[in-house]
Coordinates of C-alpha atoms in Angstrom, one line a residue:
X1 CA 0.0 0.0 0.0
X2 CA 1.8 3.2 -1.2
X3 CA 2.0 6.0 1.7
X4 CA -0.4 9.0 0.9
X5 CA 0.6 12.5 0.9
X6 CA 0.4 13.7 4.8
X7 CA -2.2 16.4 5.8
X8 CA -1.4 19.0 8.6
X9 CA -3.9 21.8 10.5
X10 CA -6.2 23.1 8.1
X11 CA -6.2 19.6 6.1
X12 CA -4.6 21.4 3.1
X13 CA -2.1 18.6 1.6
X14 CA 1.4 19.7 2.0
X15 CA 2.4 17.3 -0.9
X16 CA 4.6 15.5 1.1
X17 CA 5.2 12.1 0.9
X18 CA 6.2 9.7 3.6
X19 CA 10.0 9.0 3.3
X20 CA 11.1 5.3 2.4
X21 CA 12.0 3.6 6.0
X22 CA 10.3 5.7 8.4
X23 CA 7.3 3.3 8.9
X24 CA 7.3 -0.2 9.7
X25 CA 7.7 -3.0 6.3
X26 CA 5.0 -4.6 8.0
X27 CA 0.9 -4.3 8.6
X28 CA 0.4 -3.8 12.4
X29 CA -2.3 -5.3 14.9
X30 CA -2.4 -2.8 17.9
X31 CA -3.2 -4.7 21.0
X32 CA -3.9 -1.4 23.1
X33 CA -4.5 -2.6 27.1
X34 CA -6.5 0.2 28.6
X35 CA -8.1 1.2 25.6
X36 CA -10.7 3.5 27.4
X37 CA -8.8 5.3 30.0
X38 CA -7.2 8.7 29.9
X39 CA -3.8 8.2 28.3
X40 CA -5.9 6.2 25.4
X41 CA -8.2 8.8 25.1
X42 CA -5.8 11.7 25.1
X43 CA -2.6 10.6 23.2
X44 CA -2.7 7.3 21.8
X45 CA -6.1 6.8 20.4
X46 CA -5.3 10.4 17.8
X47 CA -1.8 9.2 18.0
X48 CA -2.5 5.8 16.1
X49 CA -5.5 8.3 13.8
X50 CA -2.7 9.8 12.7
X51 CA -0.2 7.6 12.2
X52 CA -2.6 5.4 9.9
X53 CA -4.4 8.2 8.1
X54 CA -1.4 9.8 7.2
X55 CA 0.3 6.8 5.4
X56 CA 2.9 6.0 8.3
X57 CA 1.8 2.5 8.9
X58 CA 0.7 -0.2 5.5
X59 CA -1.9 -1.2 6.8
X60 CA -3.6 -1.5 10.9
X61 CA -5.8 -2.8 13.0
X62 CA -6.5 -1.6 16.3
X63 CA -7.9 -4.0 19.3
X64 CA -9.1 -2.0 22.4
X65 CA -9.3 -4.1 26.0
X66 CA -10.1 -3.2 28.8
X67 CA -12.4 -3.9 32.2
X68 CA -15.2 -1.9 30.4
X69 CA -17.8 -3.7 29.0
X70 CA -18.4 -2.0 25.7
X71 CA -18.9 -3.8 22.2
X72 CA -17.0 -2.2 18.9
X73 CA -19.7 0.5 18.1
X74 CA -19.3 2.3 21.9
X75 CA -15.8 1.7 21.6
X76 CA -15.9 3.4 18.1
X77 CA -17.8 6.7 19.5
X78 CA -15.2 7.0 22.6
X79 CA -12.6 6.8 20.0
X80 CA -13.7 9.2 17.6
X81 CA -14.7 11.7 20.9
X82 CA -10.9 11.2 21.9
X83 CA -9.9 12.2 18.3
X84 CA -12.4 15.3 18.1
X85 CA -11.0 16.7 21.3
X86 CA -7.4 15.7 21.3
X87 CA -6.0 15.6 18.1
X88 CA -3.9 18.5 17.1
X89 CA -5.0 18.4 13.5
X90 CA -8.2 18.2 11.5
X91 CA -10.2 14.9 11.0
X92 CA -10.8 14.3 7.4
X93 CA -13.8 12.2 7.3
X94 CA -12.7 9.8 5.1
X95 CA -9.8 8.8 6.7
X96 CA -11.7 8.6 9.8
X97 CA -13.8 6.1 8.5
X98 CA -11.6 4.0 7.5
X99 CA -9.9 3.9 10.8
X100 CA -13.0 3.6 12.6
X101 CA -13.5 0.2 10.1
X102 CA -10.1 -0.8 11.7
X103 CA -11.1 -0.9 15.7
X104 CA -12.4 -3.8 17.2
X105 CA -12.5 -4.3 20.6
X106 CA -12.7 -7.2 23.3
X107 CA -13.4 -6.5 27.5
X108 CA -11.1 -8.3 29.6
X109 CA -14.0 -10.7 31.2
X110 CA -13.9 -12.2 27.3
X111 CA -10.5 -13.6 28.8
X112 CA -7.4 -15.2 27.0
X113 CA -9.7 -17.2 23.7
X114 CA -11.4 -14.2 23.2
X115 CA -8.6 -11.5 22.6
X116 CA -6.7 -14.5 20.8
X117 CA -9.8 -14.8 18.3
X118 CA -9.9 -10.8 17.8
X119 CA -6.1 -10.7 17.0
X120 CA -6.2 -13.9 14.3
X121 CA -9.2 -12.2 12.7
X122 CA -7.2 -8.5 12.7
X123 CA -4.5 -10.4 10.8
X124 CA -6.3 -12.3 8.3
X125 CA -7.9 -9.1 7.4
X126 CA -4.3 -7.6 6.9
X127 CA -3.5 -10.6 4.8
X128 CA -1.8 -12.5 7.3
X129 CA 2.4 -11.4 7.2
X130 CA 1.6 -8.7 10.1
X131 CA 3.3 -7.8 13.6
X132 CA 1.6 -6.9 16.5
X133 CA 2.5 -4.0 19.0
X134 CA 0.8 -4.5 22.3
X135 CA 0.3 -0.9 24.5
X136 CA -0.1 -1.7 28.2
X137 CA -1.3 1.9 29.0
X138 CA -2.5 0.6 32.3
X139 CA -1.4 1.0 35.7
X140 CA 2.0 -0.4 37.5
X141 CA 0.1 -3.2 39.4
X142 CA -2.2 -4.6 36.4
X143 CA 0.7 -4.6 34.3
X144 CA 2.4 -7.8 34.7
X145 CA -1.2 -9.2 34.9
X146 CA -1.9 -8.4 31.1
X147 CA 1.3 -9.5 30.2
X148 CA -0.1 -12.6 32.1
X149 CA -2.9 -12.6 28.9
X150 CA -1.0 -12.0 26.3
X151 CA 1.5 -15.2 26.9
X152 CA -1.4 -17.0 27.8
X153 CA -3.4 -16.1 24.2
X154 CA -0.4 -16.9 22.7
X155 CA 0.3 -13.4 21.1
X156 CA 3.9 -13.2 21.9
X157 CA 5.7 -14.4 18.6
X158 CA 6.2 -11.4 16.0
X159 CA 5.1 -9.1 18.5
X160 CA 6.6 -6.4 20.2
X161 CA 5.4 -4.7 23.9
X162 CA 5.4 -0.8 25.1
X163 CA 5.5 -0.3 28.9
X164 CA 4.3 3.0 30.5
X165 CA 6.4 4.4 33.4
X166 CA 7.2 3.5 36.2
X167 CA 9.4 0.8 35.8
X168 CA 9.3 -0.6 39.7
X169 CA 9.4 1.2 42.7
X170 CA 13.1 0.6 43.4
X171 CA 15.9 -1.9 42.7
X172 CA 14.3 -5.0 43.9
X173 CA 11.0 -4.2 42.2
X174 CA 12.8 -3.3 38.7
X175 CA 15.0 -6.5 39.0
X176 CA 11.8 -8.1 39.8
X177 CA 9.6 -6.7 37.1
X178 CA 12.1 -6.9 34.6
X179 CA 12.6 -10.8 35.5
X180 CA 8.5 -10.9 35.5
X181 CA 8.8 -9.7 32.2
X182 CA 11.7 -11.8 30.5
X183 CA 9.7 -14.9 31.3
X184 CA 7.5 -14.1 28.8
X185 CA 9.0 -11.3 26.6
X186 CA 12.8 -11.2 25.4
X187 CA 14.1 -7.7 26.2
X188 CA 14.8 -6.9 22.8
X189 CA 10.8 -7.5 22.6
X190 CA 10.6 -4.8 25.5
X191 CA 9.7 -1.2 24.8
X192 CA 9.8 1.0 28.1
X193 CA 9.0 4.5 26.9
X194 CA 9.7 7.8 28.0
X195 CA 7.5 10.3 26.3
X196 CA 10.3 13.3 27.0
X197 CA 12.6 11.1 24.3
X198 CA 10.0 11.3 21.8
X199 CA 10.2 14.8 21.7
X200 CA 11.7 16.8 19.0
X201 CA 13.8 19.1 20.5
X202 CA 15.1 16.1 22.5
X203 CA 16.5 14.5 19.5
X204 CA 17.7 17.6 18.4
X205 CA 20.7 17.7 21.9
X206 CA 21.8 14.7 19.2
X207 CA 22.2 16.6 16.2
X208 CA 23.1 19.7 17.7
X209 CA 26.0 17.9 19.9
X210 CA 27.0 15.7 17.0
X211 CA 26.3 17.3 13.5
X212 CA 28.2 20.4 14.3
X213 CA 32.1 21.1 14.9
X214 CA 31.5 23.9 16.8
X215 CA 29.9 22.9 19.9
X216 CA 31.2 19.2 20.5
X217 CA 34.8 20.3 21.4
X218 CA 33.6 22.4 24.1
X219 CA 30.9 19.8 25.4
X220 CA 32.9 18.9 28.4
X221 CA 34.4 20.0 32.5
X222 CA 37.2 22.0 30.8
X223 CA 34.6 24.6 29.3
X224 CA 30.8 24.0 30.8
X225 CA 30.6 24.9 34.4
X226 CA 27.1 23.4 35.1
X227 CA 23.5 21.7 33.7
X228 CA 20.5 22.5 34.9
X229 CA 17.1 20.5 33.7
X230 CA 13.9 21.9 34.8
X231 CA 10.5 20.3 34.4
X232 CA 7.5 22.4 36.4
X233 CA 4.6 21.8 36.1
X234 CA 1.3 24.0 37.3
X235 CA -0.8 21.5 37.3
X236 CA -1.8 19.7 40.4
X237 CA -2.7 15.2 41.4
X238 CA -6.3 15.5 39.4
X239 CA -7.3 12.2 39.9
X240 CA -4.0 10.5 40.3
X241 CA -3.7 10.5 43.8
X242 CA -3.1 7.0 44.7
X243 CA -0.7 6.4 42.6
X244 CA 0.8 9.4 43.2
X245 CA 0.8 8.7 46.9
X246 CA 2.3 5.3 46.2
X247 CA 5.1 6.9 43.8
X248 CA 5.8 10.7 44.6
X249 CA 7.8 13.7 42.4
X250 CA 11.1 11.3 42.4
X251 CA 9.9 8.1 41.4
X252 CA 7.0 9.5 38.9
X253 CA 9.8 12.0 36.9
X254 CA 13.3 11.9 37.7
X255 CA 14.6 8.2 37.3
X256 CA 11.9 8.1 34.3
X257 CA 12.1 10.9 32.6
X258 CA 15.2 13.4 33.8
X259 CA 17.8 11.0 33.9
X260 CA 17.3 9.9 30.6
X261 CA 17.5 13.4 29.7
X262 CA 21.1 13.7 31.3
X263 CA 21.9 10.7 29.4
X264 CA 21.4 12.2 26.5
X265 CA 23.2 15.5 27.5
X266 CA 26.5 13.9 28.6
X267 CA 26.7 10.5 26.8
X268 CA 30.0 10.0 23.9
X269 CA 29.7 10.0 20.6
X270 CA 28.1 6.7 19.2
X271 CA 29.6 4.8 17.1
X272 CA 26.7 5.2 14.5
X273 CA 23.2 6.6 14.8
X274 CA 21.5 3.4 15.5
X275 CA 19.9 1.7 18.8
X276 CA 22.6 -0.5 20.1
X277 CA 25.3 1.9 20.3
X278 CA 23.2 4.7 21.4
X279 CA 22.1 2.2 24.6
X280 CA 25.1 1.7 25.2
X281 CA 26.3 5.2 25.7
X282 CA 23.2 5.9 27.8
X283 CA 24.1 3.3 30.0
X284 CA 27.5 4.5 30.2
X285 CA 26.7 7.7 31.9
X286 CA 24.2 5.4 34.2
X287 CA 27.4 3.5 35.1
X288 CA 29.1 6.9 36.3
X289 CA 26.6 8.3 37.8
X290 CA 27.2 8.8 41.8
X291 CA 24.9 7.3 44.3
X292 CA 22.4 10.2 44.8
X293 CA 23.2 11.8 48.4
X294 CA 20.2 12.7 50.3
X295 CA 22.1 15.6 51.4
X296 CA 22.3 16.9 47.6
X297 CA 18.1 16.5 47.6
X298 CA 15.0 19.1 48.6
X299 CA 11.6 17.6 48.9
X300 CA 8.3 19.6 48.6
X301 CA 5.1 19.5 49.2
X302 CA 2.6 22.0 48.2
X303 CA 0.0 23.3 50.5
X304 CA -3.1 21.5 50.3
X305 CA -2.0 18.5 49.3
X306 CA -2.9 16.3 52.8
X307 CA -6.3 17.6 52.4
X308 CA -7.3 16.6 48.8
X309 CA -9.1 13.2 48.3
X310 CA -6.8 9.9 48.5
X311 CA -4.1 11.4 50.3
X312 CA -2.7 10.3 53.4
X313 CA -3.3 13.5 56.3
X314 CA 0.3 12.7 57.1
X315 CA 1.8 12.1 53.8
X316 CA 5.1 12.4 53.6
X317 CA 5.2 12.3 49.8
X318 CA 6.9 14.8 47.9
X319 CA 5.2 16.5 45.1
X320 CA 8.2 18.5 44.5
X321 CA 12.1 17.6 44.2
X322 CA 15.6 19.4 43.7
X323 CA 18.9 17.3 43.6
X324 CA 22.3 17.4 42.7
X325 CA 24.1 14.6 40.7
X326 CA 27.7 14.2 39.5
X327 CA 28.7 11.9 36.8
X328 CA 32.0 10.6 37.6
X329 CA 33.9 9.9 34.2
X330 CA 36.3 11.7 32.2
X331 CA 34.4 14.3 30.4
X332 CA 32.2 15.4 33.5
X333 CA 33.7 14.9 36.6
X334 CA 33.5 17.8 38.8
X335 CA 30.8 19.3 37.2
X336 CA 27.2 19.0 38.7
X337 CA 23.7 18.5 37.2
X338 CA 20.7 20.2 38.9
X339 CA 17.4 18.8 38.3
X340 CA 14.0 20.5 38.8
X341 CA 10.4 19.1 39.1
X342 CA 7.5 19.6 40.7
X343 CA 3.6 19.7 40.9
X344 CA 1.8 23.3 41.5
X345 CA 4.8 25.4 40.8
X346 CA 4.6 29.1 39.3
X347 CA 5.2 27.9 35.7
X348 CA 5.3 24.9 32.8
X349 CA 8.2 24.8 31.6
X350 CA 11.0 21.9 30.0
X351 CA 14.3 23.4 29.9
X352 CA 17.2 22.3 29.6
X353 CA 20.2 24.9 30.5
X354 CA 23.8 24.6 30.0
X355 CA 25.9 27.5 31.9
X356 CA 29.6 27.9 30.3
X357 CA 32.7 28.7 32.3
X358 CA 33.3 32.7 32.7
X359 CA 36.7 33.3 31.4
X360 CA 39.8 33.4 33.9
X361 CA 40.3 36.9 33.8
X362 CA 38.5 39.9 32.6
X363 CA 39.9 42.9 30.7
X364 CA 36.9 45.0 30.9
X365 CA 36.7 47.5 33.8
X366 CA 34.5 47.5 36.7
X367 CA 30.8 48.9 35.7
X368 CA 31.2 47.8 32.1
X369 CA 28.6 45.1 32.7
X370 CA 30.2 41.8 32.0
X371 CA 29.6 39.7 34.1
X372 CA 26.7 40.8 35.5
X373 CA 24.1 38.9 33.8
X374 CA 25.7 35.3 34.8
X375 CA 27.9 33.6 33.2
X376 CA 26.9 32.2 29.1
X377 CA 23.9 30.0 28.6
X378 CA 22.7 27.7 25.8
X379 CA 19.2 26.6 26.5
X380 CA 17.3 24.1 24.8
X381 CA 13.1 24.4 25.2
X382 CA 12.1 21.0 25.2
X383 CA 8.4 21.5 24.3
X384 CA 7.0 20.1 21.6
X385 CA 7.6 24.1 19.8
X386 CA 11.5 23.6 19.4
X387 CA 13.1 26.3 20.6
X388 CA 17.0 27.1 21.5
X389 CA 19.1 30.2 22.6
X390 CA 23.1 31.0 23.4
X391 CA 23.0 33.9 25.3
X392 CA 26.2 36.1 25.2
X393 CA 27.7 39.8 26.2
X394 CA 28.3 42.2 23.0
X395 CA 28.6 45.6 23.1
X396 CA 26.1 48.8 23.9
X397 CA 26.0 50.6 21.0
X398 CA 27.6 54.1 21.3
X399 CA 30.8 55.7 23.1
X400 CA 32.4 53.8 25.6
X401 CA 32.8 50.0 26.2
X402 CA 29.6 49.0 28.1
X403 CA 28.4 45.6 27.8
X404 CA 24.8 44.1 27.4
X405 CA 23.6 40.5 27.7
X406 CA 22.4 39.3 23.6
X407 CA 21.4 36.3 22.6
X408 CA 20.9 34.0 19.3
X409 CA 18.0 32.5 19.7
X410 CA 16.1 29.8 17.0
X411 CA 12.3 28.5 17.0
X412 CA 10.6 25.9 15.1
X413 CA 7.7 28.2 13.9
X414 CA 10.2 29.8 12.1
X415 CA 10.8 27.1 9.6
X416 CA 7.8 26.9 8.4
X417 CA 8.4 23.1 9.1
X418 CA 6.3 22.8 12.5
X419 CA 3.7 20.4 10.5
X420 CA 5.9 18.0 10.1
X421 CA 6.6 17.5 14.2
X422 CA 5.6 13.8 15.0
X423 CA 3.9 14.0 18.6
X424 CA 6.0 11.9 21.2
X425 CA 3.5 9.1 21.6
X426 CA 3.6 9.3 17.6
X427 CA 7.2 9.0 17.4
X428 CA 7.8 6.5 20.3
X429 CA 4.7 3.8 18.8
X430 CA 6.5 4.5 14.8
X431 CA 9.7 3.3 16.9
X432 CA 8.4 0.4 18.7
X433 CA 6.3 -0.8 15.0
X434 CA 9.9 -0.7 13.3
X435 CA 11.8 -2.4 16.6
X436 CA 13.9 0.9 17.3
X437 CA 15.0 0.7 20.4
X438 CA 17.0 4.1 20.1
X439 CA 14.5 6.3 22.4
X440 CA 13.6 3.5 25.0
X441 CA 15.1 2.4 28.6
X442 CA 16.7 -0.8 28.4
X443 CA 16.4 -3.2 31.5
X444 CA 20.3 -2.6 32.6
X445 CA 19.9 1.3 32.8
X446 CA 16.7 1.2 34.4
X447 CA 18.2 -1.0 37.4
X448 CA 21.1 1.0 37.4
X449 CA 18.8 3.7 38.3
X450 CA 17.0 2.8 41.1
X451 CA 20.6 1.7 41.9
X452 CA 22.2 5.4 42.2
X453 CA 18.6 6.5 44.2
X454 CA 18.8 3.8 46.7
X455 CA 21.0 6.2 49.3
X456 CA 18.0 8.7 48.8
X457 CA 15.1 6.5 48.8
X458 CA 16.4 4.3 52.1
X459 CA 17.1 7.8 53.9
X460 CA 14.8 10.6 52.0
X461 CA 15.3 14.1 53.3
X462 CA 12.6 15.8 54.8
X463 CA 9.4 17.0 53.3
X464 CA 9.6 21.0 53.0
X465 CA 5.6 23.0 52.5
X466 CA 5.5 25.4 49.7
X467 CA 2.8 27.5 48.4
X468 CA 1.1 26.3 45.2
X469 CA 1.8 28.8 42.2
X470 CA 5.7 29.4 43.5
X471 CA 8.7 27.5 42.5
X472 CA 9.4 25.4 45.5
X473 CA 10.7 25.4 48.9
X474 CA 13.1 28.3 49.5
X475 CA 15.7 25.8 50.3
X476 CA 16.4 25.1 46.8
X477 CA 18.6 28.5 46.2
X478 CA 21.1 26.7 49.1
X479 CA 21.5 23.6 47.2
X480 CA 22.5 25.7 43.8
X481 CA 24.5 28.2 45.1
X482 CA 26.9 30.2 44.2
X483 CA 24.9 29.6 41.1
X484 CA 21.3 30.6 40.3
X485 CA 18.5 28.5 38.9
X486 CA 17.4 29.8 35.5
X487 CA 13.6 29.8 36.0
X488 CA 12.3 32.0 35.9
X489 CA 14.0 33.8 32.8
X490 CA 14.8 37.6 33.3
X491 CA 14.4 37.3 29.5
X492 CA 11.6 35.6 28.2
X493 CA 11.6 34.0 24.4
X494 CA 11.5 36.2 22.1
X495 CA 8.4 36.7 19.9
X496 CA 9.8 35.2 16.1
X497 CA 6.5 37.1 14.6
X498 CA 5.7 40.4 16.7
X499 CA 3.6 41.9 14.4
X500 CA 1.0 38.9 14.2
X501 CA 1.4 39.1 9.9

């Protein structure tokens, strides 16, 4: 089946075609576990319209389960409600047909026989030479139970599984989950997936470290003085509060999410752009990565949060966190990467921001303003808008040699090229389809993980209030120092089209 052209916003056709390779070869049966809750509804449901309608995937069929009890028609109507309010581009009716055509859908009390029967149909309609890419978009605890199912329906061979965060509780729960898993799975079957990964500008640290000559020399202790990544969020529990209570700000973002970001910040050069060596180097900086001390850590708690529904009246549970971490290898030893996350905070943000070395010694005389501003910053913005700035002093115009903070800054919009973004979830399942492994956390760097946290986890720090709608306990300007965190900017991003033409 030949890829159509791809349709963005307005459902004008770009004329673009869907390059050779960046599908999968093969038709797909989508198993999706948890087919009706709110991940489904808001991400992967328009994430798989998309993918099909556009001509990613040659063919699909999508099998919703789940505790609901729902035949294909209801299942159709949540479906097409989840695409009408969460996808990001126009429905063309057409091509919503014929992916409503491709949904069945099979409640868990049907049992093992009857998701088996669903999937053998889905493939003969495919013509039989198909894969199958089972979602488990369900909670920690019912995972291993539907993995359960899917060895005992006997849907393991030519299929691959994606795994939703988190990936245990701590080491002996990862080691445990993971050995769960390999009796059914092989790991290179395995698909854990961090949505932060899928994003573009997250790719784009790769290409901006290692397409370009001029930044990778300097990528190292001898000429960047620290990292800071810094994920608030304004948003508060809505209805997650048992599992948030069970899992907290550390557990929910940093060993899932952050980490891998600082993997991708500080890992070598692969050997080639493909999955295995990129692993590898992620689980390199894992390997160097020094035991988190508890010391180096500020936990939060916003105020309010023992009085909402779920939540324990003497929770301890941190809905904010602040650490330190060194990575103790070659290229980074000595210099330290801050980390940033929490619920209720004063803004949303995803930034990542690298602070270069001031030079040794300044020529410039006192009041001329270097200096003044902090030291040099590259920023990367890590929402799904690309944006990226080096920030720099240059000279005031006019007599004199005063000195003013400038900056180079770049934004997607400004391409023209912002169509084209694959959403993460869209990115991640086109992965998983073709068996790239490149964006996913392999078993070994997971448990190396909850390895480096188990100083903090066996002796946590204790739980500071803050007020919703600021940016965390005060505390957190002590465990930076000398330096300052970056959020808020001083300087916001500027606007690439002012005028609004």
């Amino acid at each position: 089946m030949a890829p159509r052209c791809l349709r963005y916003g307005s459902g004008d056709s770009l004329a673009k075609k869907i390059p050779p390779g960046v599908g999968p070869r093969f038709p797909q049966v989508v198993v999706l576990v948890g087919a009706t809750g709110d991940l489904a509804r808001r991400k992967l449901l328009p994430g798989l319209f998309h993918l099909a309608s556009a001509g990613f995937i040659p063919g699909c069929k999508v099998i919703g389960v789940s505790l609901d009890e729902l035949d294909v028609e209801a299942f159709r109507v949540i479906a097409r409600e989840a695409v009408d309010t969460f996808a990001p581009r126009k429905v063309n009716e057409a091509d919503w047909h014929a992916f409503a055509d491709s949904l069945d859908y099979v409640p868990l009390s049907a049992g093992a026989a009857g998701l088996k029967h669903a999937v053998h149909a889905a493939e003969e309609s495919l013509g039989g030479n198909c894969r199958r890419i089972h979602y488990l978009s369900v909670p920690p605890n019912a995972a291993l139970s539907a993995v359960r199912l899917l060895g005992e329906a006997e849907l393991v061979e030519h299929s691959r599984i994606i795994m939703e965060k988190p990936f245990g509780t701590d080491l002996e729960s990862a080691v445990s989950l993971n050995g769960k898993l390999h009796e059914v799975f092989a790991e290179e079957q395995i698909f854990r997936i961090d949505h932060f990964l899928g994003k573009e500008p997250a790719q784009n640290i790769l290409a901006f470290r290692f397409a370009n000559g001029l930044f990778e020399p300097i990528w190292n202790r001898n000429f960047i003085d620290h990292v800071q990544i810094d994920v608030p969020e304004t948003l508060g529990l809505g209805k997650r509060a048992g599992f948030y209570e069970q899992t907290g700000a550390y557990r929910d973002m940093v060993v899932t999410h952050l980490f891998q970001i600082v993997a991708f910040m500080a890992m070598e050069p692969p050997t080639a752009l493909a999955p295995g060596p990129i692993s590898e180097e992620k689980n390199k900086v894992f390997r160097s990565m020094v035991p988190i001390d508890p010391k180096d850590v500020v936990r939060g708690q916003y105020g309010g949060y023992r009085s909402e529904e779920g939540v324990d009246p003497a929770s301890e549970t941190e809905t904010f966190v602040a650490l330190k971490c060194m990575i103790d290898n070659w290229r980074w030893a000595g210099v330290p990467f801050f980390l940033r996350t929490g619920k209720k905070l004063a803004e949303g943000q995803r930034i990542i921001s690298i602070a270069f070395r001031e030079p040794p010694k300044s020529m410039f005389p006192a009041g001329s303003g270097v200096g003044a501003e902090g030291p040099d910053h590259l920023t990367f913005d890590l929402a799904d808008a690309s944006k990226m700035s080096l920030s720099f002093y240059g000279k005031r115009p006019g007599p004199g040699m005063r000195l003013d903070k400038l900056s180079l800054q770049f934004a997607m919009h400004e391409t023209g090229l912002i169509g084209d973004v694959l959403e993460a979830y869209e990115r991640l399942i086109l992965d998983a389809m073709r068996g790239d492994h490149t964006l996913f956390t392999t078993a070994e760097g997971i448990e190396r993980l909850w390895e480096v946290s188990k100083p903090l986890l066996e002796m946590p720090p204790p739980v500071r209030a803050y007020p919703s709608g600021s940016w965390g306990p005060k505390s957190i300007h002590q465990l930076v120092a000398p330096n300052a965190w970056r959020l808020p900017f001083e300087r916001g991003w500027r606007d690439p089209n002012p005028t609004g033409g």
